[in-house]
mmCIF file of C-alpha atoms and ligand atoms in Angstrom:
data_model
loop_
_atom_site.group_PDB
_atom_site.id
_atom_site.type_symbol
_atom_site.label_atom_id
_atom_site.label_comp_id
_atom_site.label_asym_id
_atom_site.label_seq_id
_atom_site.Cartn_x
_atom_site.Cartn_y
_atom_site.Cartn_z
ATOM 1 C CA UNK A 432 31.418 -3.498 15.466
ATOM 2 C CA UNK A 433 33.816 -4.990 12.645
ATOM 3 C CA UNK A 434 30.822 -6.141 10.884
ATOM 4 C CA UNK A 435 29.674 -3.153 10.962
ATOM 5 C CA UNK A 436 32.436 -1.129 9.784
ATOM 6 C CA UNK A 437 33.119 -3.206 6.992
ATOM 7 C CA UNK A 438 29.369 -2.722 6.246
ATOM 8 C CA UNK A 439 29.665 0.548 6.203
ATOM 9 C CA UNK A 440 32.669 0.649 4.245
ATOM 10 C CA UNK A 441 31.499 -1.647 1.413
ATOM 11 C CA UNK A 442 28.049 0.663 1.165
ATOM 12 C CA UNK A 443 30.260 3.543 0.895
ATOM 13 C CA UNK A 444 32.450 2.142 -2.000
ATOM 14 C CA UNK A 445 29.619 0.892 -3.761
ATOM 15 C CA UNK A 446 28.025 4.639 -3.274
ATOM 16 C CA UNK A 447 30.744 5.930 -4.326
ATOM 17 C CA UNK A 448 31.580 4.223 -7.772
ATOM 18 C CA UNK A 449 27.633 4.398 -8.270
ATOM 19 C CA UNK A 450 28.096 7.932 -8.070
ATOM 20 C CA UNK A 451 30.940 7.904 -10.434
ATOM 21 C CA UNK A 452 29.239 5.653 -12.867
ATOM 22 C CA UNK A 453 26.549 8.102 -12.721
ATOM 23 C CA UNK A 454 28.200 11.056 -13.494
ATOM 24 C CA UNK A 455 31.260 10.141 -15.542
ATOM 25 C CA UNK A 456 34.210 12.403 -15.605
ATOM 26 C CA UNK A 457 32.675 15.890 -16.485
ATOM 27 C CA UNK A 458 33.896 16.793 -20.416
ATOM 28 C CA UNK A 459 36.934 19.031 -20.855
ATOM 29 C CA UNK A 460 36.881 22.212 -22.682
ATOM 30 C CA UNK A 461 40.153 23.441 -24.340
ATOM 31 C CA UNK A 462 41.592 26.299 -26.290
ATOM 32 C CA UNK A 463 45.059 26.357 -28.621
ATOM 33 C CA UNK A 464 48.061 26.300 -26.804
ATOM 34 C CA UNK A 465 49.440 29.790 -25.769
ATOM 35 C CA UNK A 466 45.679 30.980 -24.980
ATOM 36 C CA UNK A 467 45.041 34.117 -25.598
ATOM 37 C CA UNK A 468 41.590 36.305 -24.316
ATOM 38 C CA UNK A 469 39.609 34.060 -26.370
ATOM 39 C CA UNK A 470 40.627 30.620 -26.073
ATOM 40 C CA UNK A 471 40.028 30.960 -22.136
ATOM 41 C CA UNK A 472 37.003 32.917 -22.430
ATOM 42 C CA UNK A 473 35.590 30.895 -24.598
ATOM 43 C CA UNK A 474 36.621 27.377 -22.615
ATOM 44 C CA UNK A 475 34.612 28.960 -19.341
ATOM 45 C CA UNK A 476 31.414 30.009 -21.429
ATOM 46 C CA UNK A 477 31.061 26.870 -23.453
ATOM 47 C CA UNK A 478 31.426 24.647 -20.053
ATOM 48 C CA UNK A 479 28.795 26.890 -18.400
ATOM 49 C CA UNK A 480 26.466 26.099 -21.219
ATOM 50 C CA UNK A 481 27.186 22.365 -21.630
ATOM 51 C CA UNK A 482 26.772 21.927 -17.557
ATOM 52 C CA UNK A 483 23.226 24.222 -18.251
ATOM 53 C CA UNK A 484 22.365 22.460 -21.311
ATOM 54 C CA UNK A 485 22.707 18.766 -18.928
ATOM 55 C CA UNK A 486 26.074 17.805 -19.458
ATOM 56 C CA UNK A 487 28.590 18.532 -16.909
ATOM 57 C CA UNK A 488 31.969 20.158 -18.385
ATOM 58 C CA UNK A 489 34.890 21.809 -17.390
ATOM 59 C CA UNK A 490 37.111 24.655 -18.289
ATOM 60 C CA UNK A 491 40.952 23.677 -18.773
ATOM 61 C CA UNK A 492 43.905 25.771 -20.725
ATOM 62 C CA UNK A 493 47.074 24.903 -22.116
ATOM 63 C CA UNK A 494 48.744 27.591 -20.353
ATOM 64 C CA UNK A 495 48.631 30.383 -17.926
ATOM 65 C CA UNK A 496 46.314 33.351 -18.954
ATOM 66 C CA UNK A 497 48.525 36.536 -20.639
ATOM 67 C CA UNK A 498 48.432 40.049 -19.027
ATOM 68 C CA UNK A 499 45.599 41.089 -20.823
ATOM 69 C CA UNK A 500 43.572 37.402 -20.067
ATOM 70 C CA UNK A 501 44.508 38.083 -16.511
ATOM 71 C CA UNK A 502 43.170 42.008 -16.497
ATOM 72 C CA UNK A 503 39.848 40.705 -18.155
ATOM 73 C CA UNK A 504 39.380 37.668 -15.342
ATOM 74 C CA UNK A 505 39.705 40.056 -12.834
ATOM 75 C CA UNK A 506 37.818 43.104 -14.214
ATOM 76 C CA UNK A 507 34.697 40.024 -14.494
ATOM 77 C CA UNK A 508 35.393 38.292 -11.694
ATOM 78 C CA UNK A 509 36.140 34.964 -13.629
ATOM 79 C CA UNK A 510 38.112 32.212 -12.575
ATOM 80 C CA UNK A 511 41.361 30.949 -14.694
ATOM 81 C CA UNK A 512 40.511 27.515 -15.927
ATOM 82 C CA UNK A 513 43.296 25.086 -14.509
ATOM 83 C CA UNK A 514 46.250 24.944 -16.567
ATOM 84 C CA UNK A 515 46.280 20.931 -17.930
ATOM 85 C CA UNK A 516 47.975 19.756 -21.063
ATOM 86 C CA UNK A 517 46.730 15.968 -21.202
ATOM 87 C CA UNK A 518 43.446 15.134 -22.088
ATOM 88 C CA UNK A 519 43.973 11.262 -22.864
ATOM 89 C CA UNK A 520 40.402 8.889 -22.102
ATOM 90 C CA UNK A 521 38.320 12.058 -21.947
ATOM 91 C CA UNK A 522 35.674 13.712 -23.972
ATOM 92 C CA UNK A 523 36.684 16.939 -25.397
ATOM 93 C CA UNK A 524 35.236 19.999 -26.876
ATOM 94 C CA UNK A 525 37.467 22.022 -28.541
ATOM 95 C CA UNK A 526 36.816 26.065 -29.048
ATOM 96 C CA UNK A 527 38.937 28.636 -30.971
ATOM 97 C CA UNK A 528 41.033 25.794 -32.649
ATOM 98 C CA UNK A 529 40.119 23.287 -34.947
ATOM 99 C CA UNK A 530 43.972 21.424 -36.104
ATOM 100 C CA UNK A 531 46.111 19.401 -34.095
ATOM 101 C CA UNK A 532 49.422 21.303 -33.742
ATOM 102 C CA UNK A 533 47.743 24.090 -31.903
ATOM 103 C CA UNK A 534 45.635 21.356 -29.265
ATOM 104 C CA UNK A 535 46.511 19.257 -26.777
ATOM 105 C CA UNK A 536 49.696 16.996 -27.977
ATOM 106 C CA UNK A 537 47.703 13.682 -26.790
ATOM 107 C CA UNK A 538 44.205 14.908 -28.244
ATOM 108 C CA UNK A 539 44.204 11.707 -30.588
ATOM 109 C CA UNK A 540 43.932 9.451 -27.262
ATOM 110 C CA UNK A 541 41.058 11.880 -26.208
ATOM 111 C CA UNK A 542 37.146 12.223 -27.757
ATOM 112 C CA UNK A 543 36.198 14.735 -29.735
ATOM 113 C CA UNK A 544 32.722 15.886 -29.286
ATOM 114 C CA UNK A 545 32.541 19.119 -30.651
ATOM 115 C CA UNK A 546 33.991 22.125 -31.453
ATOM 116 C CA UNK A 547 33.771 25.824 -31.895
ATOM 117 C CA UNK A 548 36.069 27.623 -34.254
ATOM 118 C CA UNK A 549 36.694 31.035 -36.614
ATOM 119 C CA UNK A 550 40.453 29.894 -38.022
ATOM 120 C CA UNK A 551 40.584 27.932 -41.282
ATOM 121 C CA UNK A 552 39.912 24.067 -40.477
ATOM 122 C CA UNK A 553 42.936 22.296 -39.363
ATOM 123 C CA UNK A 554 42.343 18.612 -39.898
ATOM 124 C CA UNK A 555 40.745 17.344 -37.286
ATOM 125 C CA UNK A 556 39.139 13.933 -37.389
ATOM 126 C CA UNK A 557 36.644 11.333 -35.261
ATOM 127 C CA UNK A 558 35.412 8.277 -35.291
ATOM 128 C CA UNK A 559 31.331 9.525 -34.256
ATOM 129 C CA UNK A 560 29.634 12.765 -35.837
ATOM 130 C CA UNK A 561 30.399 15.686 -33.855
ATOM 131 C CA UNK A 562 28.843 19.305 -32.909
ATOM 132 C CA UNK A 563 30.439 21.946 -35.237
ATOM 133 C CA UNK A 564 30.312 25.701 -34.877
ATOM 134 C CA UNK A 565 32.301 27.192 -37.797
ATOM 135 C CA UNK A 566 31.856 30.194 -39.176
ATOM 136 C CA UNK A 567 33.991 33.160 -40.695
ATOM 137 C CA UNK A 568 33.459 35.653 -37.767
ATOM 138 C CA UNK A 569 36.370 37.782 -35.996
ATOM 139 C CA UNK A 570 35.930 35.954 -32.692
ATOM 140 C CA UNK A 571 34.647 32.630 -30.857
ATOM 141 C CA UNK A 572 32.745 34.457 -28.497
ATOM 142 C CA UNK A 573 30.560 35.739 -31.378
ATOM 143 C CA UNK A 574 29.871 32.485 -32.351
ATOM 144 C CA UNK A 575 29.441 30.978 -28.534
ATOM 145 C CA UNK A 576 26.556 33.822 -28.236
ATOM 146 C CA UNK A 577 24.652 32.043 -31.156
ATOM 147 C CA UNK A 578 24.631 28.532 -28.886
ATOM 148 C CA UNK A 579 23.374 30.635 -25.700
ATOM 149 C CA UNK A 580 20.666 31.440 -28.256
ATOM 150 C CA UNK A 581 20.518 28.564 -29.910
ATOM 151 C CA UNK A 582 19.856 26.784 -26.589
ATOM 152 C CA UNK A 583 17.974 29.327 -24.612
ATOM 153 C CA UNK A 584 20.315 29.492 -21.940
ATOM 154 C CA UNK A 585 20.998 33.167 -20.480
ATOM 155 C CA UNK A 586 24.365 34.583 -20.749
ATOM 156 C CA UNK A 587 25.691 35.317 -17.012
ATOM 157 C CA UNK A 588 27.091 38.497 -16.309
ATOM 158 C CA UNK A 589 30.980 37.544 -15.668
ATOM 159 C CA UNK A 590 30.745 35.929 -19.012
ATOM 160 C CA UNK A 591 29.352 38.226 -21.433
ATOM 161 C CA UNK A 592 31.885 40.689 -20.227
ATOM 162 C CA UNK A 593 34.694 38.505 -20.714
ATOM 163 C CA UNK A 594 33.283 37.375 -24.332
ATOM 164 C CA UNK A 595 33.056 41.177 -25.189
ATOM 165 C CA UNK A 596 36.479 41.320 -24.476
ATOM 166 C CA UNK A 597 37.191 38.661 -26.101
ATOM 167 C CA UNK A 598 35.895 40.026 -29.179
ATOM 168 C CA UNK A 599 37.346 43.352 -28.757
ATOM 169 C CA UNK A 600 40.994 41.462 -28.075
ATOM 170 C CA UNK A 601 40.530 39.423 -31.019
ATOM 171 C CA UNK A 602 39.345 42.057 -33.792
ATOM 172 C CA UNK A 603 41.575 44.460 -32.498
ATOM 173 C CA UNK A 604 38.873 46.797 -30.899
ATOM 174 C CA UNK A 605 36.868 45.898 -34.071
ATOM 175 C CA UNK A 606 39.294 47.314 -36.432
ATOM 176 C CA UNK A 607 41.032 44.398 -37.806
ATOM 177 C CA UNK A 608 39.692 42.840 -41.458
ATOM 178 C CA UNK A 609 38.384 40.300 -39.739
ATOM 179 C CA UNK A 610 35.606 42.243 -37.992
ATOM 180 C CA UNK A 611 31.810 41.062 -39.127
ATOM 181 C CA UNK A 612 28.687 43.433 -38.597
ATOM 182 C CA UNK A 613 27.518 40.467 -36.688
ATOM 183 C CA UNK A 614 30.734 40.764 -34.128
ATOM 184 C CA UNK A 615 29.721 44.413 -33.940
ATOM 185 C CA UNK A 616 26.236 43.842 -32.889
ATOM 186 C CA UNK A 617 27.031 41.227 -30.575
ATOM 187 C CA UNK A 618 30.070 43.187 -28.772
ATOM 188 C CA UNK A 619 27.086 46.055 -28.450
ATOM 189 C CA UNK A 620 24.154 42.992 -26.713
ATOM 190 C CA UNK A 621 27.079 41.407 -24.450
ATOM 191 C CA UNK A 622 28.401 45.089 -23.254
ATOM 192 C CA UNK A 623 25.045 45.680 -21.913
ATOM 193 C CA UNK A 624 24.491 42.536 -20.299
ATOM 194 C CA UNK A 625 27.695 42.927 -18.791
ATOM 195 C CA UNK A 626 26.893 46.794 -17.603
ATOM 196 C CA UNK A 627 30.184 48.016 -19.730
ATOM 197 C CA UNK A 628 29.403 51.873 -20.623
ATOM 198 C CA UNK A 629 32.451 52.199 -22.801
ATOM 199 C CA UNK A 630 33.099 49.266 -25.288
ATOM 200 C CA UNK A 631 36.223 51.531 -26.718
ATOM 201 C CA UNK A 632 37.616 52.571 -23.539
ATOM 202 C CA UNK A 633 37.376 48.872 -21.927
ATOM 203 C CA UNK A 634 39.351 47.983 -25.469
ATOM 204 C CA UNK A 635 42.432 50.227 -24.887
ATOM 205 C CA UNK A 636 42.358 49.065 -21.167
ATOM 206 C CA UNK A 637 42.974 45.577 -21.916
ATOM 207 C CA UNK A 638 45.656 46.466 -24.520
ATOM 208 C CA UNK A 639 47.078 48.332 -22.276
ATOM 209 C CA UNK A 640 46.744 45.997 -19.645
ATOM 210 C CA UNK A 641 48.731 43.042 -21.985
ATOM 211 C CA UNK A 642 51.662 45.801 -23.361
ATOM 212 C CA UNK A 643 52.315 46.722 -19.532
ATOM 213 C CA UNK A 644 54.958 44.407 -18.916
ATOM 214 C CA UNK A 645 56.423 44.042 -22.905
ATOM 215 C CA UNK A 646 59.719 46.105 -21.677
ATOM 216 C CA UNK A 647 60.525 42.986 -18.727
ATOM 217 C CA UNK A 648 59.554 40.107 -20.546
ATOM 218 C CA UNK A 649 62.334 38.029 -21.933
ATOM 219 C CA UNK A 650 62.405 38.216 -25.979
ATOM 220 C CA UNK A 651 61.418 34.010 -25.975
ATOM 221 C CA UNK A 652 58.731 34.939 -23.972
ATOM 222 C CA UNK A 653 57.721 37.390 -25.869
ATOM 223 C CA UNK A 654 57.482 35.809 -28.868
ATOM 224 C CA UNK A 655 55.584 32.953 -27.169
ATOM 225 C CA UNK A 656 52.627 35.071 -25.978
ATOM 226 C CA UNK A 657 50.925 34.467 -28.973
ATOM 227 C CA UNK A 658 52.318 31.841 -31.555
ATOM 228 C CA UNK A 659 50.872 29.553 -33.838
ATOM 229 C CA UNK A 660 52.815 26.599 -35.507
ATOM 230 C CA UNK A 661 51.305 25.314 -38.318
ATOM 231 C CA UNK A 662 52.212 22.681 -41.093
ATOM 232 C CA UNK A 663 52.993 24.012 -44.653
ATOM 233 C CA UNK A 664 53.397 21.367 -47.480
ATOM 234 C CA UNK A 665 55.101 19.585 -44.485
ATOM 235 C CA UNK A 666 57.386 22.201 -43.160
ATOM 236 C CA UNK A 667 56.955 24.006 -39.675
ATOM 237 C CA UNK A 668 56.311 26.902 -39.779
ATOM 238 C CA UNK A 669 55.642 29.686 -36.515
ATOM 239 C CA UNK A 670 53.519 32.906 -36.698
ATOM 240 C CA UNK A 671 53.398 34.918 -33.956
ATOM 241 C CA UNK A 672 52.059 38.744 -33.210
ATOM 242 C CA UNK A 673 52.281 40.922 -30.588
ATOM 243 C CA UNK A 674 50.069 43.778 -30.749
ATOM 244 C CA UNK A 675 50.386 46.933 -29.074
ATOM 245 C CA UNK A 676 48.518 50.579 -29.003
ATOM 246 C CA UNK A 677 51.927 52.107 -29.800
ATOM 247 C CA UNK A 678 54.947 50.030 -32.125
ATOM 248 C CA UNK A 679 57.170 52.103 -29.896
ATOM 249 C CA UNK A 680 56.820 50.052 -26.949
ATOM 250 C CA UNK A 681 58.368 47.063 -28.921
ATOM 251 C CA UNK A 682 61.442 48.983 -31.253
ATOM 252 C CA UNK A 683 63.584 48.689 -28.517
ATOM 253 C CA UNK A 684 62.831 44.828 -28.406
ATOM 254 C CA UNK A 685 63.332 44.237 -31.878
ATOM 255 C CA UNK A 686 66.575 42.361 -31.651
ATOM 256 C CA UNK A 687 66.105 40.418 -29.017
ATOM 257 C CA UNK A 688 62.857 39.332 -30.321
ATOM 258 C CA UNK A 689 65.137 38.607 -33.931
ATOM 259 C CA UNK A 690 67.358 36.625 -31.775
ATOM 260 C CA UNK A 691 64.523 34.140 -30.164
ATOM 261 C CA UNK A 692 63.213 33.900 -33.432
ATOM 262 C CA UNK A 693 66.755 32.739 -34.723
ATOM 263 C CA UNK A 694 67.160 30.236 -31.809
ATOM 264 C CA UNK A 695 63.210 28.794 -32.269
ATOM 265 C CA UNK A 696 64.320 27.972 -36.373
ATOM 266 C CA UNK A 697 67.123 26.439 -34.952
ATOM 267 C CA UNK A 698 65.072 23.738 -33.027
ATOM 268 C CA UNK A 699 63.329 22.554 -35.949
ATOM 269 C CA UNK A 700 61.389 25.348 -38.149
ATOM 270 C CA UNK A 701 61.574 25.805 -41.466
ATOM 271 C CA UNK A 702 60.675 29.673 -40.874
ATOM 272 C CA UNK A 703 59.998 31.902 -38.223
ATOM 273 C CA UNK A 704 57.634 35.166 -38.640
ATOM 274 C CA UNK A 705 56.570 37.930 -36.346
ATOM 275 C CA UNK A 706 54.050 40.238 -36.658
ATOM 276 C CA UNK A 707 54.573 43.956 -34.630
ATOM 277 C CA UNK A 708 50.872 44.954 -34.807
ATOM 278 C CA UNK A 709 50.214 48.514 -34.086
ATOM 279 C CA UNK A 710 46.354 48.947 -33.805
ATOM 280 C CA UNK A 711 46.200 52.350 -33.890
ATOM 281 C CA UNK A 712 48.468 52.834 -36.568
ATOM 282 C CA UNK A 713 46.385 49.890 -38.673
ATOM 283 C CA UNK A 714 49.469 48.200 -39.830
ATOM 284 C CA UNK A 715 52.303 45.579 -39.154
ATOM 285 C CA UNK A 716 55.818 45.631 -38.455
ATOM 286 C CA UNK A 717 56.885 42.407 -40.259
ATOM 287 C CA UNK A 718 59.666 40.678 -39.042
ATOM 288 C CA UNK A 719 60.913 36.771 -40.021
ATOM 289 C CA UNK A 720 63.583 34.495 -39.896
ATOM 290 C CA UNK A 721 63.825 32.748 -43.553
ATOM 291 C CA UNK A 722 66.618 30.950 -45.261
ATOM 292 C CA UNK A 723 64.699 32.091 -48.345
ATOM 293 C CA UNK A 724 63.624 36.085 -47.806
ATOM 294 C CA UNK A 725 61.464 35.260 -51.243
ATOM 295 C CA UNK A 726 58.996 33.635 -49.377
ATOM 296 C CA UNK A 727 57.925 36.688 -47.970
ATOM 297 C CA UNK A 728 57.502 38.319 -51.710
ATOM 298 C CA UNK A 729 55.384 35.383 -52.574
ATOM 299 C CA UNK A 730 53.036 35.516 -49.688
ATOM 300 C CA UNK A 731 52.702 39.083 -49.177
ATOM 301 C CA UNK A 732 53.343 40.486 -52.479
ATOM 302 C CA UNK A 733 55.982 43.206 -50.131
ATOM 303 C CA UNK A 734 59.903 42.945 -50.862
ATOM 304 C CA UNK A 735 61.722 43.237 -47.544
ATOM 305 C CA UNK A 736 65.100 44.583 -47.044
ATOM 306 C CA UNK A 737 66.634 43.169 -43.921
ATOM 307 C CA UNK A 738 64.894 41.105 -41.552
ATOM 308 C CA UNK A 739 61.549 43.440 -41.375
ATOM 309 C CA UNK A 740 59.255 45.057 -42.944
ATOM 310 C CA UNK A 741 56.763 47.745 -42.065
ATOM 311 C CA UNK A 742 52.990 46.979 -44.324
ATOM 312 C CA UNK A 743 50.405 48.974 -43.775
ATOM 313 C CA UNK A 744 46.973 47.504 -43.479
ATOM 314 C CA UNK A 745 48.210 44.015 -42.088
ATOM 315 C CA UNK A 746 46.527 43.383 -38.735
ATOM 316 C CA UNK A 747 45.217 39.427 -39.152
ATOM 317 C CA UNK A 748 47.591 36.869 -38.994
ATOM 318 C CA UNK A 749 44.664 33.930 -40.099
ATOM 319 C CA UNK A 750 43.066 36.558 -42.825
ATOM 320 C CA UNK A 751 46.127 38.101 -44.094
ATOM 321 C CA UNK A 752 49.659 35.990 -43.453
ATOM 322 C CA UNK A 753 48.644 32.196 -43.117
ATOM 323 C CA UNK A 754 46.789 31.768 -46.267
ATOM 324 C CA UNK A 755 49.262 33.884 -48.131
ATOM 325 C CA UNK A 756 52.025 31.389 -46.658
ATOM 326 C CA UNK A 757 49.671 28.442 -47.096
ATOM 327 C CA UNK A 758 50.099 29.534 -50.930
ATOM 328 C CA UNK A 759 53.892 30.247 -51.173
ATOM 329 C CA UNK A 760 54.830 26.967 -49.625
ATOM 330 C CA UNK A 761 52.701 25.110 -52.180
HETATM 331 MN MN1 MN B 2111 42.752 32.678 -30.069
HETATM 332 MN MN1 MN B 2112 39.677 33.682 -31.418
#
């Protein structure tokens, strides 16, 4: 009976690690930090191709889906990926990021095997070639329908309603500069595969959806829900926006959002900007925290009075602010 036991047991280990041999750990795939629609969208759609396409992958985020994430998860019955920040030994695929203050801190212990991307390249580097989908569009999920095609592999239902919403999060209900004829005509193919009548009305919903709870949210919190650090000429520097149907929902959080800005410079950026994006309006409330206000001048050609500065017409933080600061740090 021992004999047998320990038989059994030994057949079972070497089962088991046969098994694992076999299948490896399953890739991860990651958006930036503070994800917003797209970064978790597009982490579920490109690990439901990979594990079509042969190769098993998972979804993982950086960080609990936002209000509006949430509303579109629900509304297309997807699950949030697991929220996991280390990614050390594993092979990764990176989508809607491409630099390494926005991925996982550890990503240089990890392997890169591809990515998927629509900001300006961030510096990534590997050892092996890599699969790279760049390209100037207004969202990842435009670009993630072009490796369905590319591939042959049918878009499920959940997910081409969560990549239309994607796109219609990330273009600012296809308003913002950003916006490409070929993110219109894809929004169109994935609302109908998704059964989504009204690609408008499913837009305000999900702004809606992320400005419902802008009056109890703490100002650092605020301010967190969607900001970028990036590296200027070697200074840090933090972009965030907020955008909202109405810029009246955030007046009366102006200051406090001023005073988490102060207190973020304070741990270690050079500069701290905010953008108050009203979509409806087409324009930008644009606040910072600067010991030099001429930086603003230089990048966005506006002189500001105070801490803010209302310009109309500025809805992209990656089209309209980063390059324009990219240039006035220089
Ligand atoms: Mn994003
Ligand atoms: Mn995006």
């Amino acid at each position: 009976m021992k004999r047998f036991t320990s038989w059994l047991l030994s057949v079972t280990l070497a089962l088991g690690w046969g098994l694992a041999l076999a299948a490896g750990e399953p890739m991860l795939v990651v958006g930036h930090k503070n994800p917003d629609t797209d970064a978790i969208v597009s982490a579920i759609a490109v690990a439901h191709l990979k594990t079509q396409m042969g190769t098993v992958a998972v979804p993982i985020a950086q960080g609990q889906p936002n209000p509006e994430t949430r509303f579109v998860l629900d509304t297309f019955q997807l699950a949030a990926p697991p929220v996991q920040t280390s990614v050390a030994g594993r092979q990764v695929f990176l989508v809607d990021h491409s630099d390494y203050p926005q991925a996982p801190d550890d990503l240089k212990k990890a392997e890169v095997v591809g990515l998927v991307d629509h900001h300006k390249l961030g510096g990534i580097a590997t050892d092996k070639p890599i699969e790279v989908w760049v390209f100037p569009v207004g969202c990842s999920g435009t670009i993630i329908t072009r490796m369905y095609d590319a591939a042959g592999v049918p878009i499920p239902k959940s997910i081409a309603g969560g990549m239309a919403s994607a796109i219609l999060s990330d273009t600012q209900i296809l308003k913002s500069p950003t916006t490409t004829a070929e993110d219109r005509t894809t929004v169109t193919r994935l609302a109908k595969l998704a059964g989504i009548e009204d690609i408008n009305a499913l837009g305000m919903k999900l702004f809606e959806a992320g400005n419902a709870e802008l009056k109890s949210v703490s100002g650092k919190d605020l301010l967190q829900r969607d900001f970028k650090t990036f590296m200027m000429n070697g200074k840090k520097v933090g972009v965030g926006q907020l955008e909202v149907v109405n810029l009246a929902f955030l007046t009366p959080r102006k200051d406090d959002l001023l005073k988490a800005m102060s207190d973020l410079k304070a741990e270690g950026y050079h500069s701290v900007f905010l953008m108050l994006t009203d979509i409806m309006k087409e324009g930008s409330d644009f606040l910072f925290v600067a010991d030099d206000a001429g930086i603003v001048e230089a990048a966005l050609g506006v002189k500001p009075q105070g801490s803010s500065i209302w310009i109309p017409g500025l809805m992209s933080r990656k089209k309209q602010v980063i390059p324009g600061l990219e240039k006035a740090y220089k």
